[in-house]
């Protein structure tokens, strides 16, 4: 679909209380002219050389003035024109609010990408949440830092790992399909580089023992139906104590 499909999915939303920012890396394929043609419907846009996708995302964060941020790549789009109106009433004061997504392959068929109703270390190790369907408080970037521009494709994942492993952030799951993303981008097709960047982060920040334990965390959570039973709480505390040398670190969940 390309950038114009992304733009149209935003400007045609029935919900209008948002800021629309487009950061382009100086593309020479007519993107600048396209942005100029939509300039009256875009709050801020720029087309200039950058240092990669995370440099562009960080530029957008710096320009944004809203409470929550959502990031889409060229070709990604909202699932329909009513989705923001539908989910806006569910917003509270959580640090991250997220939902499901559809993804498209080269056949242009839509496939469901369902996200766990609670994000855990284990779920992030198995399958990341979709940033096209996640709203992050801007304050998170001000408190904990911007995206790591040293990575090519995994910095959104490492940022989320930091949020859920190191910081007591709150979360809320909305059981709606919020976006459609193309599974033909660099992060989906260059799996070797993605794995390499994720592995480097884990090797530097999380021990192998903790990684192995975290893979089974979801099984414990499912068994206890999400309730903080004694065994589940002890299991969580053991993971956190291995990382930080302290206990009673309990992540805050918002249902």
JSON list of N, CA, C and O in Angstrom, two decimals, residues 214-241:
[
{"chain": "A", "resi": 214, "resn": "UNK", "atom": "N", "xyz": [12.22, -17.48, 32.44]},
{"chain": "A", "resi": 214, "resn": "UNK", "atom": "CA", "xyz": [11.18, -16.58, 31.94]},
{"chain": "A", "resi": 214, "resn": "UNK", "atom": "C", "xyz": [10.35, -17.23, 30.84]},
{"chain": "A", "resi": 214, "resn": "UNK", "atom": "O", "xyz": [9.17, -16.93, 30.68]},
{"chain": "A", "resi": 215, "resn": "UNK", "atom": "N", "xyz": [10.95, -18.15, 30.09]},
{"chain": "A", "resi": 215, "resn": "UNK", "atom": "CA", "xyz": [10.21, -18.82, 29.02]},
{"chain": "A", "resi": 215, "resn": "UNK", "atom": "C", "xyz": [9.04, -19.63, 29.58]},
{"chain": "A", "resi": 215, "resn": "UNK", "atom": "O", "xyz": [8.07, -19.89, 28.89]},
{"chain": "A", "resi": 216, "resn": "UNK", "atom": "N", "xyz": [9.15, -20.03, 30.86]},
{"chain": "A", "resi": 216, "resn": "UNK", "atom": "CA", "xyz": [8.09, -20.81, 31.48]},
{"chain": "A", "resi": 216, "resn": "UNK", "atom": "C", "xyz": [7.15, -19.95, 32.32]},
{"chain": "A", "resi": 216, "resn": "UNK", "atom": "O", "xyz": [6.20, -20.45, 32.90]},
{"chain": "A", "resi": 217, "resn": "UNK", "atom": "N", "xyz": [7.42, -18.65, 32.37]},
{"chain": "A", "resi": 217, "resn": "UNK", "atom": "CA", "xyz": [6.63, -17.77, 33.23]},
{"chain": "A", "resi": 217, "resn": "UNK", "atom": "C", "xyz": [5.16, -17.77, 32.81]},
{"chain": "A", "resi": 217, "resn": "UNK", "atom": "O", "xyz": [4.26, -17.82, 33.65]},
{"chain": "A", "resi": 218, "resn": "UNK", "atom": "N", "xyz": [4.89, -17.72, 31.51]},
{"chain": "A", "resi": 218, "resn": "UNK", "atom": "CA", "xyz": [3.51, -17.67, 31.04]},
{"chain": "A", "resi": 218, "resn": "UNK", "atom": "C", "xyz": [2.74, -18.92, 31.44]},
{"chain": "A", "resi": 218, "resn": "UNK", "atom": "O", "xyz": [1.54, -18.86, 31.71]},
{"chain": "A", "resi": 219, "resn": "UNK", "atom": "N", "xyz": [3.43, -20.07, 31.47]},
{"chain": "A", "resi": 219, "resn": "UNK", "atom": "CA", "xyz": [2.76, -21.30, 31.86]},
{"chain": "A", "resi": 219, "resn": "UNK", "atom": "C", "xyz": [2.30, -21.21, 33.32]},
{"chain": "A", "resi": 219, "resn": "UNK", "atom": "O", "xyz": [1.20, -21.63, 33.67]},
{"chain": "A", "resi": 220, "resn": "UNK", "atom": "N", "xyz": [3.14, -20.64, 34.18]},
{"chain": "A", "resi": 220, "resn": "UNK", "atom": "CA", "xyz": [2.75, -20.44, 35.57]},
{"chain": "A", "resi": 220, "resn": "UNK", "atom": "C", "xyz": [1.57, -19.47, 35.66]},
{"chain": "A", "resi": 220, "resn": "UNK", "atom": "O", "xyz": [0.60, -19.70, 36.37]},
{"chain": "A", "resi": 221, "resn": "UNK", "atom": "N", "xyz": [1.67, -18.36, 34.92]},
{"chain": "A", "resi": 221, "resn": "UNK", "atom": "CA", "xyz": [0.62, -17.34, 34.98]},
{"chain": "A", "resi": 221, "resn": "UNK", "atom": "C", "xyz": [-0.71, -17.91, 34.50]},
{"chain": "A", "resi": 221, "resn": "UNK", "atom": "O", "xyz": [-1.76, -17.64, 35.07]},
{"chain": "A", "resi": 222, "resn": "UNK", "atom": "N", "xyz": [-0.67, -18.71, 33.44]},
{"chain": "A", "resi": 222, "resn": "UNK", "atom": "CA", "xyz": [-1.90, -19.30, 32.92]},
{"chain": "A", "resi": 222, "resn": "UNK", "atom": "C", "xyz": [-2.48, -20.30, 33.91]},
{"chain": "A", "resi": 222, "resn": "UNK", "atom": "O", "xyz": [-3.69, -20.35, 34.13]},
{"chain": "A", "resi": 223, "resn": "UNK", "atom": "N", "xyz": [-1.61, -21.08, 34.55]},
{"chain": "A", "resi": 223, "resn": "UNK", "atom": "CA", "xyz": [-2.06, -22.07, 35.52]},
{"chain": "A", "resi": 223, "resn": "UNK", "atom": "C", "xyz": [-2.78, -21.41, 36.69]},
{"chain": "A", "resi": 223, "resn": "UNK", "atom": "O", "xyz": [-3.79, -21.90, 37.18]},
{"chain": "A", "resi": 224, "resn": "UNK", "atom": "N", "xyz": [-2.27, -20.27, 37.11]},
{"chain": "A", "resi": 224, "resn": "UNK", "atom": "CA", "xyz": [-2.87, -19.56, 38.24]},
{"chain": "A", "resi": 224, "resn": "UNK", "atom": "C", "xyz": [-3.91, -18.53, 37.78]},
{"chain": "A", "resi": 224, "resn": "UNK", "atom": "O", "xyz": [-4.37, -17.72, 38.56]},
{"chain": "A", "resi": 225, "resn": "UNK", "atom": "N", "xyz": [-4.24, -18.57, 36.49]},
{"chain": "A", "resi": 225, "resn": "UNK", "atom": "CA", "xyz": [-5.28, -17.70, 35.94]},
{"chain": "A", "resi": 225, "resn": "UNK", "atom": "C", "xyz": [-4.98, -16.23, 36.20]},
{"chain": "A", "resi": 225, "resn": "UNK", "atom": "O", "xyz": [-5.87, -15.42, 36.43]},
{"chain": "A", "resi": 226, "resn": "UNK", "atom": "N", "xyz": [-3.69, -15.88, 36.16]},
{"chain": "A", "resi": 226, "resn": "UNK", "atom": "CA", "xyz": [-3.29, -14.49, 36.32]},
{"chain": "A", "resi": 226, "resn": "UNK", "atom": "C", "xyz": [-3.34, -13.98, 37.74]},
{"chain": "A", "resi": 226, "resn": "UNK", "atom": "O", "xyz": [-3.08, -12.81, 38.00]},
{"chain": "A", "resi": 227, "resn": "UNK", "atom": "N", "xyz": [-3.67, -14.84, 38.72]},
{"chain": "A", "resi": 227, "resn": "UNK", "atom": "CA", "xyz": [-3.76, -14.38, 40.10]},
{"chain": "A", "resi": 227, "resn": "UNK", "atom": "C", "xyz": [-2.40, -14.52, 40.79]},
{"chain": "A", "resi": 227, "resn": "UNK", "atom": "O", "xyz": [-1.68, -15.49, 40.56]},
{"chain": "A", "resi": 228, "resn": "UNK", "atom": "N", "xyz": [-2.05, -13.56, 41.63]},
{"chain": "A", "resi": 228, "resn": "UNK", "atom": "CA", "xyz": [-0.73, -13.59, 42.27]},
{"chain": "A", "resi": 228, "resn": "UNK", "atom": "C", "xyz": [-0.68, -14.59, 43.42]},
{"chain": "A", "resi": 228, "resn": "UNK", "atom": "O", "xyz": [-0.53, -14.24, 44.58]},
{"chain": "A", "resi": 229, "resn": "UNK", "atom": "N", "xyz": [-0.82, -15.88, 43.10]},
{"chain": "A", "resi": 229, "resn": "UNK", "atom": "CA", "xyz": [-0.72, -16.93, 44.11]},
{"chain": "A", "resi": 229, "resn": "UNK", "atom": "C", "xyz": [0.68, -16.98, 44.69]},
{"chain": "A", "resi": 229, "resn": "UNK", "atom": "O", "xyz": [1.63, -16.42, 44.14]},
{"chain": "A", "resi": 230, "resn": "UNK", "atom": "N", "xyz": [0.82, -17.67, 45.80]},
{"chain": "A", "resi": 230, "resn": "UNK", "atom": "CA", "xyz": [2.11, -17.70, 46.50]},
{"chain": "A", "resi": 230, "resn": "UNK", "atom": "C", "xyz": [3.22, -18.23, 45.61]},
{"chain": "A", "resi": 230, "resn": "UNK", "atom": "O", "xyz": [4.30, -17.63, 45.52]},
{"chain": "A", "resi": 231, "resn": "UNK", "atom": "N", "xyz": [2.97, -19.35, 44.91]},
{"chain": "A", "resi": 231, "resn": "UNK", "atom": "CA", "xyz": [4.02, -19.92, 44.07]},
{"chain": "A", "resi": 231, "resn": "UNK", "atom": "C", "xyz": [4.38, -18.99, 42.92]},
{"chain": "A", "resi": 231, "resn": "UNK", "atom": "O", "xyz": [5.54, -18.83, 42.57]},
{"chain": "A", "resi": 232, "resn": "UNK", "atom": "N", "xyz": [3.35, -18.37, 42.33]},
{"chain": "A", "resi": 232, "resn": "UNK", "atom": "CA", "xyz": [3.60, -17.46, 41.21]},
{"chain": "A", "resi": 232, "resn": "UNK", "atom": "C", "xyz": [4.39, -16.25, 41.68]},
{"chain": "A", "resi": 232, "resn": "UNK", "atom": "O", "xyz": [5.35, -15.82, 41.05]},
{"chain": "A", "resi": 233, "resn": "UNK", "atom": "N", "xyz": [4.01, -15.69, 42.83]},
{"chain": "A", "resi": 233, "resn": "UNK", "atom": "CA", "xyz": [4.72, -14.53, 43.35]},
{"chain": "A", "resi": 233, "resn": "UNK", "atom": "C", "xyz": [6.18, -14.89, 43.67]},
{"chain": "A", "resi": 233, "resn": "UNK", "atom": "O", "xyz": [7.10, -14.13, 43.37]},
{"chain": "A", "resi": 234, "resn": "UNK", "atom": "N", "xyz": [6.38, -16.06, 44.27]},
{"chain": "A", "resi": 234, "resn": "UNK", "atom": "CA", "xyz": [7.74, -16.48, 44.57]},
{"chain": "A", "resi": 234, "resn": "UNK", "atom": "C", "xyz": [8.56, -16.67, 43.29]},
{"chain": "A", "resi": 234, "resn": "UNK", "atom": "O", "xyz": [9.75, -16.35, 43.24]},
{"chain": "A", "resi": 235, "resn": "UNK", "atom": "N", "xyz": [7.89, -17.21, 42.27]},
{"chain": "A", "resi": 235, "resn": "UNK", "atom": "CA", "xyz": [8.57, -17.42, 40.99]},
{"chain": "A", "resi": 235, "resn": "UNK", "atom": "C", "xyz": [9.01, -16.09, 40.40]},
{"chain": "A", "resi": 235, "resn": "UNK", "atom": "O", "xyz": [10.14, -15.92, 39.94]},
{"chain": "A", "resi": 236, "resn": "UNK", "atom": "N", "xyz": [8.10, -15.10, 40.41]},
{"chain": "A", "resi": 236, "resn": "UNK", "atom": "CA", "xyz": [8.43, -13.78, 39.89]},
{"chain": "A", "resi": 236, "resn": "UNK", "atom": "C", "xyz": [9.57, -13.15, 40.68]},
{"chain": "A", "resi": 236, "resn": "UNK", "atom": "O", "xyz": [10.51, -12.60, 40.12]},
{"chain": "A", "resi": 237, "resn": "UNK", "atom": "N", "xyz": [9.47, -13.23, 42.00]},
{"chain": "A", "resi": 237, "resn": "UNK", "atom": "CA", "xyz": [10.50, -12.62, 42.84]},
{"chain": "A", "resi": 237, "resn": "UNK", "atom": "C", "xyz": [11.86, -13.27, 42.61]},
{"chain": "A", "resi": 237, "resn": "UNK", "atom": "O", "xyz": [12.90, -12.61, 42.68]},
{"chain": "A", "resi": 238, "resn": "UNK", "atom": "N", "xyz": [11.85, -14.57, 42.34]},
{"chain": "A", "resi": 238, "resn": "UNK", "atom": "CA", "xyz": [13.11, -15.25, 42.09]},
{"chain": "A", "resi": 238, "resn": "UNK", "atom": "C", "xyz": [13.76, -14.73, 40.82]},
{"chain": "A", "resi": 238, "resn": "UNK", "atom": "O", "xyz": [14.98, -14.52, 40.76]},
{"chain": "A", "resi": 239, "resn": "UNK", "atom": "N", "xyz": [12.95, -14.52, 39.78]},
{"chain": "A", "resi": 239, "resn": "UNK", "atom": "CA", "xyz": [13.48, -13.97, 38.53]},
{"chain": "A", "resi": 239, "resn": "UNK", "atom": "C", "xyz": [14.09, -12.59, 38.79]},
{"chain": "A", "resi": 239, "resn": "UNK", "atom": "O", "xyz": [15.23, -12.31, 38.41]},
{"chain": "A", "resi": 240, "resn": "UNK", "atom": "N", "xyz": [13.33, -11.72, 39.46]},
{"chain": "A", "resi": 240, "resn": "UNK", "atom": "CA", "xyz": [13.80, -10.36, 39.67]},
{"chain": "A", "resi": 240, "resn": "UNK", "atom": "C", "xyz": [15.01, -10.31, 40.60]},
{"chain": "A", "resi": 240, "resn": "UNK", "atom": "O", "xyz": [15.90, -9.49, 40.42]},
{"chain": "A", "resi": 241, "resn": "UNK", "atom": "N", "xyz": [15.04, -11.21, 41.60]},
{"chain": "A", "resi": 241, "resn": "UNK", "atom": "CA", "xyz": [16.18, -11.21, 42.51]},
{"chain": "A", "resi": 241, "resn": "UNK", "atom": "C", "xyz": [17.44, -11.67, 41.79]},
{"chain": "A", "resi": 241, "resn": "UNK", "atom": "O", "xyz": [18.54, -11.21, 42.09]}
]
